[in-house]
Amino acid sequence: MTNFHDLDPVEARIAARGVSVYYGDKRAIDNVSIDISDEYVTAFIGPSGCGKSTFLRALNRMNDTILGARVEGEIKLDGEDIYKSGMDVVQLRARVGMVFQKPNPFPKSIYENVAYGPRIHGLSTSKAELDEIVERSLKRAGLWEEVKDRLTESGTALSGGQQQRLCIARAIAVEPEVILMDEPCSALDPIATAKIEELIAELRGRYAIVIVTHSMQQAARVSQRTAFFHLGKMVEYGKTSEIFTNPREERTKDYITGRYG
Amino acid sequence: MSPAIPILLALALGLIGWLAARGRAWALRKQVRAAGKDLHSLPNYHGWYVALWILVPALLFAVVWAATSPGLVLAHVLADPAAAKLPAFGFERDAILSEARALASGSTDAVFNQSARALVEPFREGMQRYALIGTLVTVLLGLSGGIFAFLRLRPDFTARTRVERAVMAGLLLASLAAIFTTAGIVGSLVFETFRFFQFVSPLDFLLGTHWGPDSMAAPTHGVENSYGALPLFWGTAFIGAIIAMLVAIPLGLMSAIFLTQYATPTVRRWMKPLLEILAGVPTVVYGYFAALTVAPLIRDLGHAIGVTSASSESVLAAGVVMGIMIIPFVSSMADDSIAAVPQAMRDGSLAMGATKSETIRRVLLPAALPGIVAGIMLAVSRAIGETMIVVMAAGATARITANPFESMTTVTYQIVAMLTGEGSFDHPATLSAFALGMVLFLVTLTLNFIALSVVKRFREAYD
């Protein structure tokens, strides 16, 4: 059974109850329940293959694109079951944005990359409005000063760290409620990583942020809540400070002290 | 004596040389191993080294000799007093000579032309003499090469590197064969085209609008106004680059999108090979499908909608069938380049809340565009070079019109028509086929070149 620490009661943006994810016959996630709030950055940690990314992708139904993937249990976004029949996946993904492991800007201009979401969701009625959205998103992603004079250049020509911030700007542009980040710094150097971490701290409070990470130091630096996954189960969930200083589970302690993983 | 004999002798010598050299190398190895050292190369390499030194000169000579000795034999026969009675030139002289040769070599014993009998003996004599010389020289060359190589064998002899070099030279020659053949084809094309342009000015040819060569008229008759190839270029472009592409691009692209994005793996596994069967259908089969099935349908359609000029051979019929033939080219290139767009790109778009078709239109197709364009260019170059379909379904009338129900002719059709006629090879009508071929070659070469460089740049972008 998952070991929940005593947490302050918060209003849950996402509430998952008894969630299991299957790939064909293989169960990748087993009976996970968790509340995710706007106020905190939540980190999912655990060894490779523990299912943390799978669970993350269940939160905006990205697993739908994988053949044979199936989700059981209940995941509610603002009280609405996102797996109910008739749920509009397109709307859901506009509300729950995602940033991937490897920066994946589209082979378009920087401007067009950020304008992509607003365009497909019809968020602006005029060019001026779209310009404003692009500028605001790039500013929030901390990229505006670096790219404001070359918005027409290709997004793929930026450095890795800039590309990743562009992807964050792209996700922010549709004003999501939640941003899911799947190991966003694993392809970046330490300086670019530090910038992304600063950015996450700035975005906290405006969006509910969930970050999957391999780096325990990173989880400790950026998150206020941490969930430890192992073999498809969520072993422990609590305040980051407590998980790292005073884990209740032996397996968590072993992982954090570097005994395996 | 058969020309195979020197070759067989050379092969036998080579085998002997191989065995002898390998034996020698074994003996050498025994000696040096006793001294705690080893050969530079394995004994087999010594064997091959000597065998190559025997075979290469001997076989080269045998091949050259097989090509030159008939001429020497003939010279010998003609020097004989009996040859003085031969007619000076023409068919009869050639007939008598070839009959005498056949008799001498024993491939026939009946004689039609009695005067051939006198030449049999000189022929037999010459053949024997030169066959003997050939065999002797072959064997001598093989032997001297073998002895030279055998004497070079030492424990530290670098036989391995030398044999490897010979292998590389062999491979290089093999790859050059195709290149030389292409160069030869281009060379003859250029030569004949040049001869054509001695009759007809290139400007009249490229820009003239009337095509009506007459291979029976005097070579210089009407050269100013009957070799205007513009109608052929227009016909070719209209069928191959316009109508065929109007069919092939949408169908090919849509099937590629379906196969890569919507089809389940099972459907894909069945449909892709079925689609590729289209590329394996012989073009002549497409030709009669166009001529017998599609063309009448289109003519009736034309009459039904009030186009009275609709003919039973039409540009539309040829173009549509050609488009169908080209579908696999377009779809498989598009398929590859869509599949080459990284999954991360697709996920990125879907995670923004884009639908599948928005993702395809706004992200996948733009990213795959260079590959798709390259595929289309290859398809066009294939289509304009296509012959059978237009020969059977497009017609022979050279005209410039935009009415797709009329018959029209193409470059390839006219090449066939000019070369299968009775015209002689110094008549501009026949030579025009080479000039047309040259134009076609240059156009398809350019298209392929552009397509390949586009593909190359595209591939580099995602590595």
XYZ file of C-alpha atoms in Angstrom:
724
model
C 0.000 0.000 0.000
C 1.225 3.459 -0.816
C 2.600 5.311 2.107
C 1.030 8.754 2.228
C 2.606 11.312 4.460
C 0.362 13.696 6.337
C -0.116 16.492 3.865
C -1.810 19.824 4.228
C -5.216 19.535 2.629
C -5.031 21.211 -0.788
C -7.476 21.552 -3.572
C -6.564 18.898 -6.113
C -6.317 19.966 -9.762
C -5.821 16.368 -10.794
C -7.139 13.511 -8.676
C -6.139 9.994 -9.662
C -7.758 7.026 -7.941
C -6.768 3.383 -8.385
C -5.117 3.959 -11.756
C -3.554 1.017 -13.580
C -2.036 1.232 -17.061
C -1.564 -1.803 -19.296
C 0.459 -2.240 -22.473
C -1.264 -5.262 -23.952
C -1.099 -7.839 -21.142
C 1.735 -6.154 -19.321
C 0.787 -3.989 -16.363
C 3.035 -0.932 -16.327
C 1.250 0.958 -13.539
C -0.498 -0.754 -10.664
C -3.226 0.928 -8.657
C -1.833 4.422 -8.204
C -3.754 7.166 -6.389
C -2.481 10.717 -6.089
C -3.674 14.330 -5.834
C -1.860 17.019 -7.769
C -2.287 20.633 -6.785
C -1.760 23.982 -8.450
C 0.347 25.269 -5.628
C 3.199 22.852 -5.879
C 5.607 21.371 -8.300
C 5.207 17.613 -8.048
C 8.144 15.383 -8.929
C 7.908 11.721 -9.942
C 11.136 9.890 -9.216
C 12.195 6.260 -9.488
C 14.502 3.939 -11.376
C 14.231 3.451 -15.150
C 11.228 1.430 -16.192
C 9.354 2.058 -12.938
C 6.381 3.485 -14.823
C 6.700 7.151 -13.847
C 6.634 8.374 -17.463
C 3.775 6.019 -18.280
C 1.754 7.469 -15.414
C 2.604 11.002 -16.533
C 1.413 10.249 -20.059
C -1.816 8.832 -18.659
C -2.620 12.297 -17.276
C -3.131 13.827 -20.743
C -4.007 10.594 -22.518
C -0.826 10.561 -24.605
C -0.835 6.791 -24.125
C -3.782 6.734 -26.529
C -1.294 7.005 -29.377
C 0.363 3.732 -28.336
C -1.251 0.643 -29.756
C -2.650 -1.684 -27.087
C -2.306 0.771 -24.191
C -5.241 0.740 -21.752
C -6.021 2.645 -18.552
C -8.134 1.470 -15.617
C -9.237 3.508 -12.637
C -10.219 7.127 -12.518
C -8.348 10.331 -13.303
C -10.269 13.551 -12.693
C -9.266 16.968 -13.935
C -11.252 19.622 -12.045
C -13.656 16.880 -11.024
C -14.235 15.639 -14.563
C -13.210 12.099 -15.495
C -10.811 12.437 -18.423
C -11.342 8.821 -19.520
C -15.131 9.053 -19.643
C -16.605 8.310 -23.038
C -17.240 11.452 -25.013
C -14.249 13.207 -23.437
C -12.675 15.491 -26.015
C -9.009 14.540 -26.056
C -8.133 17.642 -28.037
C -9.636 19.881 -25.345
C -7.974 17.844 -22.617
C -4.533 18.251 -24.131
C -5.089 21.983 -24.509
C -5.686 22.056 -20.743
C -2.873 19.647 -19.848
C 0.247 20.618 -21.770
C 3.368 18.542 -22.101
C 7.110 19.045 -22.486
C 9.158 16.099 -23.669
C 12.477 14.533 -22.822
C 14.160 15.661 -26.011
C 13.391 19.183 -27.194
C 11.060 18.734 -30.160
C 10.419 22.104 -31.791
C 8.623 21.849 -35.110
C 10.734 22.596 -38.193
C 9.087 26.013 -38.433
C 10.053 29.510 -37.339
C 10.291 30.379 -33.651
C 7.153 32.493 -34.005
C 5.216 29.720 -35.724
C 6.252 27.211 -33.078
C 4.682 29.293 -30.326
C 1.711 30.316 -32.470
C 0.957 26.676 -33.319
C -1.320 25.964 -30.344
C -3.199 29.282 -30.380
C -3.817 28.813 -34.094
C -5.229 25.295 -33.908
C -7.397 26.213 -30.928
C -8.480 29.524 -32.415
C -7.341 31.539 -29.391
C -6.728 34.758 -31.247
C -8.861 36.766 -33.618
C -6.218 39.087 -34.994
C -2.566 39.117 -35.883
C -1.903 41.661 -33.146
C -3.497 39.389 -30.578
C -1.435 36.447 -31.762
C 1.730 38.547 -31.626
C 0.852 39.398 -28.048
C 0.320 35.751 -27.091
C 3.635 34.772 -28.682
C 5.495 37.548 -26.915
C 3.879 36.815 -23.543
C 4.611 33.084 -23.830
C 8.221 33.621 -24.829
C 8.649 36.077 -21.964
C 7.250 33.635 -19.442
C 9.526 30.954 -20.798
C 12.472 33.331 -20.337
C 13.373 33.198 -23.999
C 12.071 36.541 -25.272
C 15.256 38.542 -24.785
C 17.311 35.942 -26.651
C 15.041 35.517 -29.672
C 12.992 38.715 -30.049
C 15.072 39.863 -33.031
C 14.965 36.575 -34.870
C 11.445 35.252 -34.531
C 11.420 34.192 -38.164
C 14.416 31.918 -37.810
C 13.880 28.181 -37.555
C 13.186 26.821 -34.080
C 15.504 23.912 -34.785
C 18.458 26.294 -35.177
C 18.393 27.221 -31.462
C 20.627 25.573 -28.868
C 19.273 22.562 -26.961
C 18.390 24.569 -23.868
C 16.745 27.303 -25.931
C 14.803 24.675 -27.858
C 13.485 23.228 -24.620
C 12.412 26.675 -23.389
C 10.775 27.210 -26.785
C 8.829 23.975 -26.210
C 7.769 25.284 -22.797
C 6.691 28.573 -24.408
C 4.750 26.559 -26.952
C 2.984 24.659 -24.181
C 2.257 27.857 -22.202
C 0.808 29.634 -25.246
C -2.494 27.761 -25.007
C -2.878 28.733 -21.299
C -3.010 25.195 -19.916
C -3.948 24.413 -16.313
C -1.326 21.722 -15.926
C 2.111 21.280 -17.496
C 3.576 17.791 -17.586
C 7.353 17.599 -18.011
C 8.890 14.271 -18.956
C 12.572 14.484 -17.930
C 12.850 17.918 -19.550
C 16.559 18.336 -18.764
C 17.921 14.903 -19.565
C 19.280 16.061 -22.950
C 20.671 19.375 -21.659
C 23.955 20.552 -20.181
C 24.139 21.816 -16.547
C 23.805 25.516 -17.454
C 20.742 24.968 -19.631
C 19.372 22.687 -16.910
C 19.761 25.432 -14.312
C 17.819 27.838 -16.540
C 14.950 25.374 -16.957
C 14.870 24.793 -13.204
C 14.691 28.546 -12.567
C 11.881 28.736 -15.079
C 9.970 25.962 -13.321
C 10.273 27.879 -10.058
C 8.866 30.997 -11.762
C 5.984 29.117 -13.345
C 5.008 27.510 -10.067
C 1.667 28.733 -8.775
C 0.485 29.805 -12.228
C 0.224 26.225 -13.475
C 0.125 22.856 -11.778
C 3.467 21.337 -12.736
C 4.391 17.676 -12.721
C 7.964 16.761 -13.526
C 9.399 13.309 -14.111
C 13.100 13.241 -13.372
C 15.975 10.850 -13.045
C 17.952 13.278 -10.997
C 17.139 13.253 -7.315
C 18.984 16.514 -6.823
C 16.719 18.067 -9.395
C 13.612 16.742 -7.661
C 14.928 18.152 -4.401
C 15.665 21.538 -5.982
C 12.487 22.166 -7.945
C 9.654 20.265 -6.268
C 7.601 20.602 -3.127
C 5.923 17.218 -3.454
C 7.640 13.999 -4.491
C 6.226 10.623 -5.456
C 8.570 7.639 -5.567
C 7.684 4.936 -8.100
C 9.076 1.440 -8.175
C 8.066 -1.520 -10.365
C 4.843 0.149 -11.468
C 3.720 1.025 -7.938
C 3.807 4.351 -6.202
C 5.752 3.488 -3.083
C 5.685 6.748 -1.226
C 4.268 10.246 -1.686
C 4.846 13.292 0.436
C 6.574 16.599 0.949
C 9.831 16.633 -0.901
C 11.736 17.660 2.204
C 10.387 14.684 4.120
C 10.863 12.161 1.327
C 14.502 13.123 1.054
C 15.332 13.515 4.717
C 13.026 11.065 6.358
C 11.583 8.462 4.002
C 9.236 5.968 5.635
C 9.848 3.147 3.226
C 13.018 1.090 3.069
C 12.919 1.038 -0.763
C 12.705 4.824 -0.942
C 15.630 5.181 1.400
C 17.663 2.698 -0.639
C 16.950 4.556 -3.865
C 17.646 7.983 -2.447
C 20.898 6.926 -0.876
C 21.899 5.492 -4.212
C 21.836 1.819 -3.292
C 20.051 0.976 -6.534
C 18.442 2.599 -9.517
C 41.448 -25.797 -82.954
C 38.902 -24.114 -80.735
C 39.580 -20.692 -79.124
C 38.603 -22.305 -75.813
C 41.819 -24.303 -75.767
C 44.241 -21.445 -74.924
C 41.860 -20.331 -72.182
C 41.646 -23.822 -70.724
C 45.431 -24.111 -70.906
C 45.825 -20.815 -69.090
C 43.430 -21.965 -66.371
C 45.326 -25.233 -65.982
C 48.614 -23.325 -65.734
C 47.055 -21.061 -63.134
C 45.998 -24.049 -61.039
C 49.462 -25.559 -61.269
C 51.025 -22.220 -60.340
C 48.673 -21.855 -57.370
C 49.511 -25.326 -56.045
C 53.247 -24.905 -56.650
C 53.407 -21.485 -54.989
C 51.384 -22.628 -52.010
C 53.650 -25.666 -51.644
C 56.683 -23.423 -51.856
C 55.221 -21.116 -49.223
C 54.565 -24.068 -46.925
C 58.173 -25.144 -47.270
C 59.333 -21.588 -46.575
C 57.090 -21.404 -43.526
C 58.598 -24.589 -42.142
C 62.077 -23.100 -42.463
C 61.302 -19.727 -40.900
C 59.217 -21.233 -38.119
C 62.199 -23.327 -37.146
C 63.995 -20.005 -36.712
C 61.128 -18.699 -34.550
C 59.686 -16.349 -37.158
C 56.708 -16.517 -39.492
C 55.698 -15.719 -43.070
C 54.359 -12.240 -43.763
C 51.377 -13.733 -45.606
C 49.526 -17.026 -45.393
C 50.545 -19.645 -48.002
C 47.202 -19.268 -49.808
C 48.043 -15.658 -50.599
C 51.318 -16.726 -52.181
C 49.304 -19.213 -54.250
C 46.884 -16.549 -55.413
C 49.686 -14.130 -56.160
C 51.361 -16.532 -58.569
C 48.050 -17.696 -60.048
C 47.096 -14.087 -60.800
C 50.436 -13.458 -62.487
C 49.747 -16.452 -64.723
C 46.063 -15.883 -65.405
C 45.841 -12.142 -65.940
C 48.385 -11.766 -68.791
C 47.471 -15.091 -70.401
C 43.728 -14.483 -70.361
C 44.066 -10.871 -71.471
C 46.121 -12.023 -74.425
C 43.669 -14.849 -75.226
C 40.784 -12.382 -75.334
C 42.670 -9.920 -77.508
C 43.811 -12.715 -79.780
C 40.283 -14.083 -80.189
C 39.263 -10.649 -81.412
C 42.186 -10.009 -83.754
C 43.059 -13.423 -85.208
C 40.083 -13.668 -87.657
C 41.436 -10.538 -89.340
C 44.896 -12.091 -89.595
C 43.439 -15.293 -91.012
C 41.531 -13.312 -93.612
C 44.671 -11.412 -94.593
C 46.432 -14.753 -95.028
C 43.630 -16.059 -97.283
C 43.538 -12.938 -99.412
C 47.281 -13.169 -99.951
C 46.716 -16.607 -101.515
C 46.659 -16.681 -105.381
C 43.243 -18.386 -105.298
C 41.746 -15.220 -103.833
C 42.582 -13.221 -106.911
C 39.491 -14.621 -108.657
C 37.137 -13.221 -105.990
C 34.728 -10.462 -106.983
C 36.112 -7.126 -105.818
C 33.310 -5.983 -103.493
C 29.811 -6.608 -102.312
C 27.583 -9.369 -101.098
C 28.938 -12.099 -103.321
C 32.510 -11.701 -102.148
C 31.395 -11.771 -98.471
C 29.174 -14.796 -99.089
C 31.966 -16.782 -100.717
C 34.419 -15.917 -97.938
C 32.064 -16.848 -95.149
C 31.161 -20.093 -96.879
C 34.801 -21.007 -97.252
C 35.392 -20.227 -93.581
C 32.454 -22.422 -92.547
C 33.781 -25.275 -94.649
C 37.286 -24.901 -93.283
C 36.162 -24.947 -89.673
C 33.994 -27.981 -90.402
C 30.682 -26.450 -89.355
C 29.179 -27.325 -92.723
C 30.054 -29.600 -95.644
C 27.572 -28.594 -98.333
C 28.686 -25.941 -100.792
C 26.415 -23.533 -102.588
C 29.065 -21.463 -104.251
C 31.612 -23.633 -106.009
C 34.285 -20.922 -106.087
C 34.439 -21.185 -102.293
C 36.100 -24.576 -102.573
C 39.380 -23.123 -103.754
C 39.601 -20.957 -100.634
C 39.016 -23.715 -98.101
C 42.595 -24.839 -98.034
C 44.095 -21.358 -97.441
C 41.506 -20.775 -94.728
C 42.296 -24.057 -92.998
C 46.003 -23.319 -93.185
C 45.623 -19.789 -91.819
C 43.351 -20.834 -89.009
C 45.707 -23.563 -87.886
C 48.717 -21.334 -88.033
C 47.216 -18.506 -86.042
C 45.550 -20.798 -83.523
C 48.921 -22.391 -82.871
C 50.633 -19.025 -82.496
C 47.877 -17.863 -80.173
C 48.098 -20.917 -77.974
C 51.874 -20.781 -77.792
C 51.950 -17.103 -76.871
C 49.234 -17.601 -74.267
C 51.140 -20.426 -72.615
C 54.441 -18.533 -72.840
C 52.941 -15.410 -71.282
C 51.390 -17.480 -68.512
C 54.616 -19.335 -67.860
C 56.821 -16.246 -67.807
C 54.377 -14.422 -65.536
C 54.232 -17.420 -63.245
C 57.986 -17.858 -63.118
C 58.546 -14.158 -62.464
C 56.059 -14.265 -59.578
C 57.306 -17.590 -58.222
C 60.877 -16.308 -58.026
C 59.751 -13.376 -55.906
C 58.374 -15.579 -53.121
C 60.290 -15.005 -49.870
C 59.284 -15.434 -46.241
C 58.824 -11.679 -45.889
C 57.171 -11.251 -49.287
C 53.995 -9.128 -48.946
C 51.752 -11.398 -51.016
C 48.642 -10.544 -48.982
C 48.730 -6.801 -49.677
C 49.397 -7.435 -53.358
C 46.518 -9.881 -53.722
C 44.224 -7.481 -51.875
C 45.255 -4.746 -54.280
C 44.430 -7.018 -57.226
C 41.015 -7.803 -55.685
C 40.356 -4.079 -55.316
C 41.378 -3.482 -58.932
C 38.968 -6.231 -60.023
C 36.109 -4.659 -58.072
C 36.948 -1.242 -59.474
C 36.830 -2.614 -63.020
C 33.443 -4.185 -62.361
C 32.026 -0.903 -61.128
C 33.572 0.993 -64.019
C 31.848 -1.321 -66.500
C 28.453 0.270 -65.810
C 29.917 3.755 -65.949
C 31.695 3.094 -69.236
C 28.505 1.685 -70.710
C 26.630 4.837 -69.715
C 29.408 6.969 -71.130
C 29.255 4.947 -74.349
C 25.509 5.442 -74.631
C 25.835 9.161 -74.021
C 28.707 9.319 -76.495
C 26.744 7.692 -79.307
C 23.746 9.865 -78.464
C 25.861 12.996 -78.662
C 27.479 11.869 -81.918
C 24.218 11.085 -83.704
C 22.594 14.230 -82.332
C 25.461 16.234 -83.742
C 24.922 14.644 -87.141
C 21.225 15.501 -86.943
C 22.024 19.126 -86.222
C 24.097 19.255 -89.406
C 20.783 18.913 -91.270
C 18.477 20.829 -88.941
C 19.311 23.901 -86.903
C 18.906 23.396 -83.142
C 16.659 26.448 -82.950
C 14.259 25.080 -85.568
C 14.260 21.783 -83.701
C 13.672 23.137 -80.206
C 11.275 25.958 -81.043
C 9.570 24.870 -84.253
C 5.893 24.035 -83.985
C 5.455 21.723 -86.940
C 6.542 18.095 -86.764
C 6.248 15.994 -89.902
C 9.467 14.216 -90.895
C 9.269 12.141 -94.048
C 11.904 9.444 -94.153
C 11.174 8.752 -97.822
C 11.735 12.324 -99.013
C 15.149 13.668 -99.944
C 17.256 14.275 -96.804
C 17.324 18.025 -97.290
C 13.636 18.310 -98.178
C 11.696 20.567 -95.824
C 14.277 20.560 -93.045
C 13.260 24.062 -91.971
C 9.697 23.294 -91.035
C 9.174 19.607 -90.484
C 11.417 19.051 -87.470
C 9.866 21.404 -84.938
C 9.737 19.283 -81.787
C 7.703 21.658 -79.641
C 4.460 19.688 -80.171
C 6.253 16.560 -78.942
C 7.613 18.335 -75.875
C 4.173 19.699 -75.122
C 2.560 16.281 -75.592
C 5.128 14.684 -73.305
C 4.715 17.320 -70.630
C 0.927 17.309 -70.910
C 0.684 13.537 -70.476
C 3.597 12.810 -68.168
C 3.995 15.920 -66.059
C 0.454 17.287 -65.925
C -2.273 14.673 -66.316
C -0.299 11.769 -64.848
C 0.726 13.898 -61.864
C -2.814 15.169 -61.327
C -3.693 11.515 -60.817
C -0.577 10.273 -59.058
C 0.164 13.066 -56.572
C -3.175 13.163 -54.725
C -3.706 9.409 -54.800
C -0.104 8.604 -53.908
C 0.062 11.139 -51.087
C -3.253 10.155 -49.627
C -2.415 6.489 -49.690
C 0.941 7.212 -48.045
C -0.795 9.232 -45.325
C -3.342 6.497 -44.767
C -0.710 3.787 -44.647
C 1.620 5.614 -42.247
C -0.893 7.394 -40.019
C -4.232 5.634 -40.001
C -3.779 2.014 -41.055
C -3.355 -0.594 -38.337
C -0.181 -2.680 -38.672
C -2.184 -5.569 -40.137
C -3.809 -3.424 -42.797
C -0.450 -1.855 -43.593
C 1.215 -5.244 -43.878
C -1.313 -6.237 -46.539
C -1.868 -3.001 -48.375
C 1.697 -1.838 -48.880
C 2.823 -4.886 -50.907
C -0.452 -4.814 -52.859
C 0.209 -1.203 -53.776
C 3.760 -2.023 -54.748
C 2.517 -4.694 -57.151
C 1.442 -1.748 -59.325
C 5.113 -0.966 -59.861
C 5.740 -4.521 -61.021
C 3.088 -4.618 -63.761
C 4.819 -4.592 -67.170
C 4.202 -1.268 -68.897
C 2.865 -3.007 -71.984
C 0.039 -4.376 -69.842
C -0.762 -0.822 -68.744
C -0.564 0.057 -72.423
C -3.387 -2.194 -73.501
C -5.369 -1.425 -70.381
C -5.142 2.211 -71.496
C -5.882 1.520 -75.143
C -8.648 -1.061 -74.770
C -10.393 -0.152 -71.522
C -9.730 3.419 -70.494
C -9.524 5.130 -73.890
C -13.016 4.050 -75.120
C -14.496 4.999 -71.753
C -12.979 8.440 -71.965
C -14.048 8.890 -75.577
C -17.649 8.021 -74.652
C -17.426 10.347 -71.672
C -16.151 13.079 -73.975
C -19.037 12.577 -76.404
C -21.503 12.467 -73.511
C -20.382 15.870 -72.245
C -20.428 17.289 -75.737
C -16.781 17.218 -76.783
C -17.227 16.137 -80.373
C -13.522 16.001 -81.059
C -13.016 13.247 -78.462
C -10.956 10.578 -80.172
C -10.425 6.953 -79.324
C -6.803 7.668 -78.649
C -6.494 10.443 -76.125
C -4.043 12.265 -73.954
C -6.387 11.768 -71.034
C -6.427 7.973 -71.355
C -2.650 7.720 -71.571
C -2.126 10.265 -68.804
C -4.576 8.687 -66.362
C -3.155 5.206 -66.781
C 0.375 6.555 -66.522
C -0.646 8.325 -63.329
C -1.871 5.051 -61.894
C 1.390 3.404 -62.863
C 3.338 6.155 -61.067
C 1.355 5.988 -57.793
C 3.770 3.565 -56.097
C 6.715 5.891 -56.832
C 5.024 8.848 -55.210
C 3.524 6.907 -52.341
C 6.604 4.951 -51.358
C 8.834 8.057 -51.320
C 6.176 9.974 -49.392
C 5.723 7.014 -47.065
C 9.453 6.892 -46.305
C 9.787 10.581 -45.689
C 6.675 10.815 -43.502
C 7.901 7.829 -41.497
C 11.288 9.561 -41.160
C 9.752 12.515 -39.313
C 10.650 11.811 -35.686
C 7.928 10.474 -33.412
C 8.796 13.337 -31.031
C 7.462 15.803 -33.596
C 4.174 13.949 -33.833
C 3.889 13.666 -30.042
C 4.697 17.343 -29.669
C 1.835 18.309 -31.923
C -0.652 15.846 -30.419
C 0.277 17.012 -26.915
C -0.659 20.550 -27.951
C -4.158 19.290 -28.558
C -3.837 19.093 -32.333
C -6.004 16.481 -34.009
C -4.477 13.770 -36.131
C -5.267 15.519 -39.389
C -4.005 18.881 -38.071
C -0.786 17.151 -37.060
C -0.442 15.643 -40.528
C -1.206 18.876 -42.364
C 0.736 21.295 -40.198
C 3.706 19.273 -38.949
C 4.263 15.980 -40.772
C 3.715 17.101 -44.350
C 5.808 20.281 -44.082
C 8.616 18.322 -42.442
C 8.402 15.563 -45.027
C 7.996 17.951 -47.951
C 11.537 17.710 -49.395
C 11.257 13.928 -49.596
C 7.811 14.145 -51.124
C 8.969 16.654 -53.725
C 11.925 14.439 -54.585
C 9.567 11.488 -55.021
C 7.381 13.515 -57.352
C 10.395 14.543 -59.446
C 11.530 10.949 -59.807
C 7.988 10.045 -60.773
C 7.875 12.784 -63.419
C 11.169 11.659 -64.889
C 9.846 8.120 -65.026
C 6.593 9.278 -66.609
C 8.084 11.363 -69.391
C 10.438 8.544 -70.333
C 7.578 6.044 -70.423
C 6.949 4.649 -73.884
C 4.558 1.707 -74.104
C 1.487 3.473 -72.725
C 1.779 6.433 -75.059
C 2.564 4.256 -78.058
C -0.617 2.289 -77.447
C -2.960 4.969 -76.184
C -1.844 8.492 -76.986
C -1.671 8.500 -80.758
C 0.716 9.743 -83.417
C -0.616 13.194 -84.174
C 1.778 15.987 -83.340
C -0.242 18.965 -82.200
C -0.275 21.613 -79.544
C -3.631 21.738 -77.831
C -4.959 21.842 -74.296
C -7.901 19.577 -75.080
C -7.216 16.330 -73.212
C -9.736 14.367 -75.278
C -7.683 14.683 -78.442
C -4.864 12.414 -79.450
C -1.375 13.781 -79.153
C 2.083 12.363 -79.581
C 5.127 12.348 -77.342
C 8.903 12.319 -77.588
C 9.165 8.628 -76.797
C 6.487 7.699 -79.315
C 8.326 9.564 -82.064
C 11.647 7.946 -81.161
C 10.032 4.548 -81.658
C 8.353 5.669 -84.867
C 11.542 7.146 -86.363
C 13.724 4.142 -85.573
C 11.328 1.378 -86.586
C 10.686 2.821 -90.020
C 12.613 1.995 -93.166
C 14.675 5.155 -93.143
C 18.424 4.971 -93.493
C 20.819 6.140 -90.822
C 22.040 9.157 -92.709
C 18.566 10.628 -93.063
C 17.557 13.406 -90.675
C 14.216 11.686 -89.954
C 16.034 8.739 -88.387
C 18.666 10.904 -86.756
C 15.964 13.047 -85.163
C 15.270 10.092 -82.842
C 18.707 10.622 -81.291
C 18.193 14.337 -80.841
C 14.848 13.630 -79.156
C 16.514 10.995 -76.989
C 19.190 13.488 -76.046
C 16.633 16.058 -74.909
C 14.746 13.438 -72.915
C 17.967 12.210 -71.356
C 19.012 15.701 -70.296
C 15.619 16.456 -68.789
C 15.361 13.222 -66.801
C 18.987 13.533 -65.725
C 18.325 17.018 -64.383
C 15.186 15.907 -62.575
C 16.938 12.938 -60.979
C 19.888 15.064 -60.003
C 17.718 17.670 -58.304
C 15.636 14.989 -56.606
C 18.667 13.197 -55.222
C 20.272 16.347 -53.905
C 17.005 17.343 -52.227
C 16.753 13.926 -50.588
C 20.350 14.153 -49.435
C 19.898 17.519 -47.789
C 16.676 16.316 -46.190
C 18.312 13.214 -44.707
C 21.058 15.293 -43.141
C 18.511 17.458 -41.372
C 17.321 14.725 -39.033
C 20.496 12.794 -38.265
